[in-house]
Amino acid sequence: MSTVKTLTGEEHFKAVISHAKEYGFIFQSSEIYDGLSAVYDYGQCGAPLKNNIREYWWRAMVQMNENIAGIDAAIFMHPTVWKASGHVDAFNDPLIDNKDSKKRYRADVLIEDHIAKIEAKIEKEVTKAKQRFGESFDEAMFRSTNPRVVENQKKIDEINQRLKDCLERNDLEGVRQLILDLEIVCPVSGTRNWTEVRQFNLMFATQMGSVSEEASTIYLRPETAQGIFVNFLNVYKTGRMKIPFGIAQTGKAFRNEIVARQFIFRMREFEQMEMQYFVRPGTEMQWYEHWKQARMQWHLTLGISSTKYRFHDHIKLAHYANAACDIEFEFPFGFKELEGIHSRTDFDLKSHEQHSGKKLQYFDPELNESYVPYVVETSIGLDRMFLAVLSATYKEETLEDGSDRTVLSIPPALAPVKCAVLPLVNKDNLPEKAREIMDQIKFGFDCMFDAKDSIGKRYRRQDAIGTPYCITIDHQTLQDNTVTIRERDTMQQERIHTSEVSRIVEERVSMKALLSKVS
Ligand code: GAP
């Protein structure tokens, strides 16, 4: 039996970041030039993990749903797209500076962080009570009756309500006043010496065309969704789609995030996986509920503890939405948005109709009428999902013999390397035999050959990158063509025939098996 070391959130997060670098998952962009803030590169283990998460999403959306079509739209789009979508006028963050530290913050995030501290107090009370009352503990009752919990929850609701009211009225002075009233201090200077709150547009602009006078300003897309809306008609007509139907895509998005922190949680260049589901007006709430459940199921199928996920309804609805929630994930720094599910009404298509002068309507043969469909959107950040997987599966263990290991118990279908091929010693024809086996199995899944250092060290290296299976070739292999197969999480070994390796590993690591559980 091994025991998992308990780490505080901060220790856990630091360990994940340095592990990600040490084992080739994530590097700071342009590191030799001291890096570029909030931009990251994926290394030799990170790129395949990211590809596998993307594939899991794509196949669950496009392959498993015959009424969802996958596309790949360009990053550059006509500038009017961003006028129509509202991004030119309203894609802003409310910013505030601390005059002493000269640090800049998102005003709403300062308030949310304050709320998170009150939430942490509530959770502490609940955990203490759980330990005290054991089996007989009624959590719902405790939360609704314990005076300290009730009082703190009331505080949270009041703050949320004030923030919502201010944001809805675009009352920036009100947001500042809330920060002052809550006595929020700058985490760096510790003072309350705040500037006014100002709006800041998050889109990156650039010029298209080589002659500057003729150049027109275009934007790096801040979301992939608009590439789907402008292709609605193309896909509907050429794909002979019938409502309800979806269009899905994955791709890069860019936002000039001011408060870019928490590693790959908030980046300036990141990747989204979005799906727009076009439905008959009036049915959108039913589809909104459907996609909430379907997306949660996609997450839970990975086998990461369900306690790490929760729904959070938006307190302030965007002007185009009639319902919206987030799937939040418990990152090492607390519960934060991982995915958004939004009922976007007919806002985007109608606005593109107005700006382009083209009819973006669907002819519904059952109703014998044309209309602009309503849209339910699911939108998840690939990098955020990467961080969720990495942080939830990172463990430091002390083994029975007193030694330590760091393991990533990544769901096998997502693991960057599925099977390591290890000759017990780097001599006696074992490396040649191991190569022979590797050449047979490498067509089915990603393998890694490693002959350097002791076998124990090599197992540790594979544990650290999350390889679910190690095959060890020893002297017996030369006699009877059997190898040992070691499973990452249990560290149990069994002896199997070389001809079985491919089938056994494939069965346990296949994306197919994972997908069959989603549906
Ligand atoms: N089309 C809707 C849309 O873009 P969003 O809530 O702004 O909605 C969707 O973004 C998802 O994209 C988020 O839930 C998050 O996972 C990811 N995301 C947004 N901004 C990000 C950033 N700066 N860095 C990394 N991921 C980000």
PDB file of N, CA, C and O in Angstrom, residues 8-48:
ATOM      1  N   THR A   8      -0.689  21.382   0.578  1.00  0.00           N
ATOM      2  CA  THR A   8      -1.635  22.507   0.564  1.00  0.00           C
ATOM      3  C   THR A   8      -1.860  22.874  -0.913  1.00  0.00           C
ATOM      4  O   THR A   8      -1.070  22.486  -1.786  1.00  0.00           O
ATOM      5  N   GLY A   9      -2.918  23.646  -1.174  1.00  0.00           N
ATOM      6  CA  GLY A   9      -3.214  24.057  -2.547  1.00  0.00           C
ATOM      7  C   GLY A   9      -2.008  24.723  -3.193  1.00  0.00           C
ATOM      8  O   GLY A   9      -1.664  24.443  -4.341  1.00  0.00           O
ATOM      9  N   GLU A  10      -1.356  25.588  -2.425  1.00  0.00           N
ATOM     10  CA  GLU A  10      -0.221  26.335  -2.971  1.00  0.00           C
ATOM     11  C   GLU A  10       0.956  25.408  -3.288  1.00  0.00           C
ATOM     12  O   GLU A  10       1.573  25.497  -4.355  1.00  0.00           O
ATOM     13  N   GLU A  11       1.229  24.484  -2.341  1.00  0.00           N
ATOM     14  CA  GLU A  11       2.330  23.526  -2.571  1.00  0.00           C
ATOM     15  C   GLU A  11       2.023  22.657  -3.791  1.00  0.00           C
ATOM     16  O   GLU A  11       2.894  22.405  -4.627  1.00  0.00           O
ATOM     17  N   HIS A  12       0.764  22.233  -3.867  1.00  0.00           N
ATOM     18  CA  HIS A  12       0.339  21.372  -4.966  1.00  0.00           C
ATOM     19  C   HIS A  12       0.521  22.092  -6.307  1.00  0.00           C
ATOM     20  O   HIS A  12       1.085  21.546  -7.256  1.00  0.00           O
ATOM     21  N   PHE A  13       0.080  23.346  -6.349  1.00  0.00           N
ATOM     22  CA  PHE A  13       0.149  24.105  -7.601  1.00  0.00           C
ATOM     23  C   PHE A  13       1.610  24.328  -8.031  1.00  0.00           C
ATOM     24  O   PHE A  13       1.972  24.118  -9.191  1.00  0.00           O
ATOM     25  N   LYS A  14       2.446  24.700  -7.057  1.00  0.00           N
ATOM     26  CA  LYS A  14       3.879  24.909  -7.357  1.00  0.00           C
ATOM     27  C   LYS A  14       4.503  23.624  -7.890  1.00  0.00           C
ATOM     28  O   LYS A  14       5.278  23.637  -8.847  1.00  0.00           O
ATOM     29  N   ALA A  15       4.146  22.500  -7.236  1.00  0.00           N
ATOM     30  CA  ALA A  15       4.727  21.215  -7.636  1.00  0.00           C
ATOM     31  C   ALA A  15       4.281  20.851  -9.059  1.00  0.00           C
ATOM     32  O   ALA A  15       5.090  20.365  -9.859  1.00  0.00           O
ATOM     33  N   VAL A  16       3.010  21.120  -9.381  1.00  0.00           N
ATOM     34  CA  VAL A  16       2.500  20.805 -10.725  1.00  0.00           C
ATOM     35  C   VAL A  16       3.250  21.634 -11.771  1.00  0.00           C
ATOM     36  O   VAL A  16       3.666  21.119 -12.819  1.00  0.00           O
ATOM     37  N   ILE A  17       3.453  22.915 -11.485  1.00  0.00           N
ATOM     38  CA  ILE A  17       4.132  23.787 -12.460  1.00  0.00           C
ATOM     39  C   ILE A  17       5.568  23.322 -12.695  1.00  0.00           C
ATOM     40  O   ILE A  17       6.009  23.192 -13.845  1.00  0.00           O
ATOM     41  N   SER A  18       6.285  23.007 -11.616  1.00  0.00           N
ATOM     42  CA  SER A  18       7.679  22.620 -11.849  1.00  0.00           C
ATOM     43  C   SER A  18       7.757  21.221 -12.454  1.00  0.00           C
ATOM     44  O   SER A  18       8.624  20.951 -13.293  1.00  0.00           O
ATOM     45  N   HIS A  19       6.813  20.359 -12.128  1.00  0.00           N
ATOM     46  CA  HIS A  19       6.779  19.020 -12.738  1.00  0.00           C
ATOM     47  C   HIS A  19       6.512  19.136 -14.247  1.00  0.00           C
ATOM     48  O   HIS A  19       7.129  18.441 -15.050  1.00  0.00           O
ATOM     49  N   ALA A  20       5.593  20.052 -14.592  1.00  0.00           N
ATOM     50  CA  ALA A  20       5.234  20.237 -16.010  1.00  0.00           C
ATOM     51  C   ALA A  20       6.460  20.644 -16.825  1.00  0.00           C
ATOM     52  O   ALA A  20       6.632  20.234 -17.966  1.00  0.00           O
ATOM     53  N   LYS A  21       7.326  21.436 -16.204  1.00  0.00           N
ATOM     54  CA  LYS A  21       8.534  21.856 -16.924  1.00  0.00           C
ATOM     55  C   LYS A  21       9.570  20.724 -16.939  1.00  0.00           C
ATOM     56  O   LYS A  21      10.117  20.379 -17.989  1.00  0.00           O
ATOM     57  N   GLU A  22       9.788  20.131 -15.763  1.00  0.00           N
ATOM     58  CA  GLU A  22      10.852  19.130 -15.643  1.00  0.00           C
ATOM     59  C   GLU A  22      10.632  17.940 -16.578  1.00  0.00           C
ATOM     60  O   GLU A  22      11.582  17.364 -17.091  1.00  0.00           O
ATOM     61  N   TYR A  23       9.368  17.580 -16.820  1.00  0.00           N
ATOM     62  CA  TYR A  23       9.097  16.399 -17.626  1.00  0.00           C
ATOM     63  C   TYR A  23       8.605  16.715 -19.037  1.00  0.00           C
ATOM     64  O   TYR A  23       8.021  15.877 -19.697  1.00  0.00           O
ATOM     65  N   GLY A  24       8.817  17.956 -19.488  1.00  0.00           N
ATOM     66  CA  GLY A  24       8.549  18.252 -20.899  1.00  0.00           C
ATOM     67  C   GLY A  24       7.078  18.389 -21.235  1.00  0.00           C
ATOM     68  O   GLY A  24       6.662  18.065 -22.346  1.00  0.00           O
ATOM     69  N   PHE A  25       6.263  18.841 -20.273  1.00  0.00           N
ATOM     70  CA  PHE A  25       4.850  19.085 -20.602  1.00  0.00           C
ATOM     71  C   PHE A  25       4.678  20.523 -21.078  1.00  0.00           C
ATOM     72  O   PHE A  25       4.116  20.758 -22.146  1.00  0.00           O
ATOM     73  N   ILE A  26       5.157  21.483 -20.271  1.00  0.00           N
ATOM     74  CA  ILE A  26       4.918  22.888 -20.607  1.00  0.00           C
ATOM     75  C   ILE A  26       6.161  23.723 -20.337  1.00  0.00           C
ATOM     76  O   ILE A  26       6.770  23.618 -19.265  1.00  0.00           O
ATOM     77  N   PHE A  27       6.512  24.568 -21.305  1.00  0.00           N
ATOM     78  CA  PHE A  27       7.617  25.517 -21.141  1.00  0.00           C
ATOM     79  C   PHE A  27       7.071  26.928 -21.330  1.00  0.00           C
ATOM     80  O   PHE A  27       6.134  27.142 -22.102  1.00  0.00           O
ATOM     81  N   GLN A  28       7.713  27.868 -20.641  1.00  0.00           N
ATOM     82  CA  GLN A  28       7.390  29.279 -20.885  1.00  0.00           C
ATOM     83  C   GLN A  28       7.779  29.602 -22.331  1.00  0.00           C
ATOM     84  O   GLN A  28       8.833  29.188 -22.792  1.00  0.00           O
ATOM     85  N   SER A  29       6.936  30.372 -23.033  1.00  0.00           N
ATOM     86  CA  SER A  29       7.289  30.736 -24.408  1.00  0.00           C
ATOM     87  C   SER A  29       8.543  31.615 -24.426  1.00  0.00           C
ATOM     88  O   SER A  29       8.711  32.466 -23.545  1.00  0.00           O
ATOM     89  N   SER A  30       9.399  31.415 -25.393  1.00  0.00           N
ATOM     90  CA  SER A  30      10.620  32.228 -25.596  1.00  0.00           C
ATOM     91  C   SER A  30      11.446  32.323 -24.316  1.00  0.00           C
ATOM     92  O   SER A  30      11.946  33.399 -23.970  1.00  0.00           O
ATOM     93  N   GLU A  31      11.577  31.193 -23.644  1.00  0.00           N
ATOM     94  CA  GLU A  31      12.214  31.215 -22.321  1.00  0.00           C
ATOM     95  C   GLU A  31      13.636  31.775 -22.350  1.00  0.00           C
ATOM     96  O   GLU A  31      14.037  32.487 -21.427  1.00  0.00           O
ATOM     97  N   ILE A  32      14.391  31.487 -23.438  1.00  0.00           N
ATOM     98  CA  ILE A  32      15.790  31.964 -23.460  1.00  0.00           C
ATOM     99  C   ILE A  32      15.856  33.492 -23.509  1.00  0.00           C
ATOM    100  O   ILE A  32      16.888  34.086 -23.266  1.00  0.00           O
ATOM    101  N   TYR A  33      14.735  34.123 -23.845  1.00  0.00           N
ATOM    102  CA  TYR A  33      14.681  35.603 -23.791  1.00  0.00           C
ATOM    103  C   TYR A  33      13.896  36.064 -22.563  1.00  0.00           C
ATOM    104  O   TYR A  33      13.211  37.079 -22.598  1.00  0.00           O
ATOM    105  N   ASP A  34      13.903  35.248 -21.526  1.00  0.00           N
ATOM    106  CA  ASP A  34      13.201  35.524 -20.272  1.00  0.00           C
ATOM    107  C   ASP A  34      11.692  35.385 -20.383  1.00  0.00           C
ATOM    108  O   ASP A  34      10.952  35.854 -19.508  1.00  0.00           O
ATOM    109  N   GLY A  35      11.223  34.788 -21.455  1.00  0.00           N
ATOM    110  CA  GLY A  35       9.810  34.436 -21.546  1.00  0.00           C
ATOM    111  C   GLY A  35       8.904  35.569 -21.989  1.00  0.00           C
ATOM    112  O   GLY A  35       9.291  36.738 -22.006  1.00  0.00           O
ATOM    113  N   LEU A  36       7.693  35.176 -22.388  1.00  0.00           N
ATOM    114  CA  LEU A  36       6.668  36.145 -22.772  1.00  0.00           C
ATOM    115  C   LEU A  36       5.485  35.843 -21.858  1.00  0.00           C
ATOM    116  O   LEU A  36       5.006  34.703 -21.804  1.00  0.00           O
ATOM    117  N   SER A  37       5.029  36.878 -21.157  1.00  0.00           N
ATOM    118  CA  SER A  37       4.061  36.658 -20.092  1.00  0.00           C
ATOM    119  C   SER A  37       2.742  36.056 -20.593  1.00  0.00           C
ATOM    120  O   SER A  37       2.169  36.530 -21.581  1.00  0.00           O
ATOM    121  N   ALA A  38       2.286  35.035 -19.909  1.00  0.00           N
ATOM    122  CA  ALA A  38       1.002  34.361 -20.176  1.00  0.00           C
ATOM    123  C   ALA A  38       0.939  33.698 -21.549  1.00  0.00           C
ATOM    124  O   ALA A  38      -0.132  33.532 -22.126  1.00  0.00           O
ATOM    125  N   VAL A  39       2.114  33.326 -22.077  1.00  0.00           N
ATOM    126  CA  VAL A  39       2.165  32.549 -23.321  1.00  0.00           C
ATOM    127  C   VAL A  39       3.053  31.330 -23.039  1.00  0.00           C
ATOM    128  O   VAL A  39       4.125  31.481 -22.454  1.00  0.00           O
ATOM    129  N   TYR A  40       2.576  30.154 -23.445  1.00  0.00           N
ATOM    130  CA  TYR A  40       3.291  28.921 -23.108  1.00  0.00           C
ATOM    131  C   TYR A  40       3.433  28.007 -24.320  1.00  0.00           C
ATOM    132  O   TYR A  40       2.614  28.039 -25.241  1.00  0.00           O
ATOM    133  N   ASP A  41       4.490  27.173 -24.283  1.00  0.00           N
ATOM    134  CA  ASP A  41       4.708  26.155 -25.311  1.00  0.00           C
ATOM    135  C   ASP A  41       4.487  24.776 -24.685  1.00  0.00           C
ATOM    136  O   ASP A  41       4.805  24.583 -23.508  1.00  0.00           O
ATOM    137  N   TYR A  42       3.977  23.865 -25.492  1.00  0.00           N
ATOM    138  CA  TYR A  42       3.787  22.495 -25.011  1.00  0.00           C
ATOM    139  C   TYR A  42       4.945  21.630 -25.505  1.00  0.00           C
ATOM    140  O   TYR A  42       5.271  21.656 -26.692  1.00  0.00           O
ATOM    141  N   GLY A  43       5.549  20.893 -24.598  1.00  0.00           N
ATOM    142  CA  GLY A  43       6.726  20.093 -24.930  1.00  0.00           C
ATOM    143  C   GLY A  43       6.376  18.696 -25.399  1.00  0.00           C
ATOM    144  O   GLY A  43       5.228  18.390 -25.738  1.00  0.00           O
ATOM    145  N   GLN A  44       7.389  17.827 -25.360  1.00  0.00           N
ATOM    146  CA  GLN A  44       7.268  16.483 -25.952  1.00  0.00           C
ATOM    147  C   GLN A  44       6.216  15.615 -25.257  1.00  0.00           C
ATOM    148  O   GLN A  44       5.647  14.722 -25.881  1.00  0.00           O
ATOM    149  N   CYS A  45       5.932  15.867 -23.990  1.00  0.00           N
ATOM    150  CA  CYS A  45       4.845  15.125 -23.331  1.00  0.00           C
ATOM    151  C   CYS A  45       3.552  15.939 -23.348  1.00  0.00           C
ATOM    152  O   CYS A  45       2.455  15.376 -23.400  1.00  0.00           O
ATOM    153  N   GLY A  46       3.678  17.261 -23.308  1.00  0.00           N
ATOM    154  CA  GLY A  46       2.495  18.121 -23.282  1.00  0.00           C
ATOM    155  C   GLY A  46       1.730  18.090 -24.591  1.00  0.00           C
ATOM    156  O   GLY A  46       0.487  18.025 -24.589  1.00  0.00           O
ATOM    157  N   ALA A  47       2.457  18.112 -25.713  1.00  0.00           N
ATOM    158  CA  ALA A  47       1.760  18.162 -27.011  1.00  0.00           C
ATOM    159  C   ALA A  47       0.876  16.932 -27.216  1.00  0.00           C
ATOM    160  O   ALA A  47      -0.300  17.068 -27.577  1.00  0.00           O
ATOM    161  N   PRO A  48       1.399  15.699 -26.963  1.00  0.00           N
ATOM    162  CA  PRO A  48       0.493  14.551 -27.149  1.00  0.00           C
ATOM    163  C   PRO A  48      -0.666  14.526 -26.144  1.00  0.00           C
ATOM    164  O   PRO A  48      -1.780  14.133 -26.504  1.00  0.00           O
TER     165      PRO A  48
END
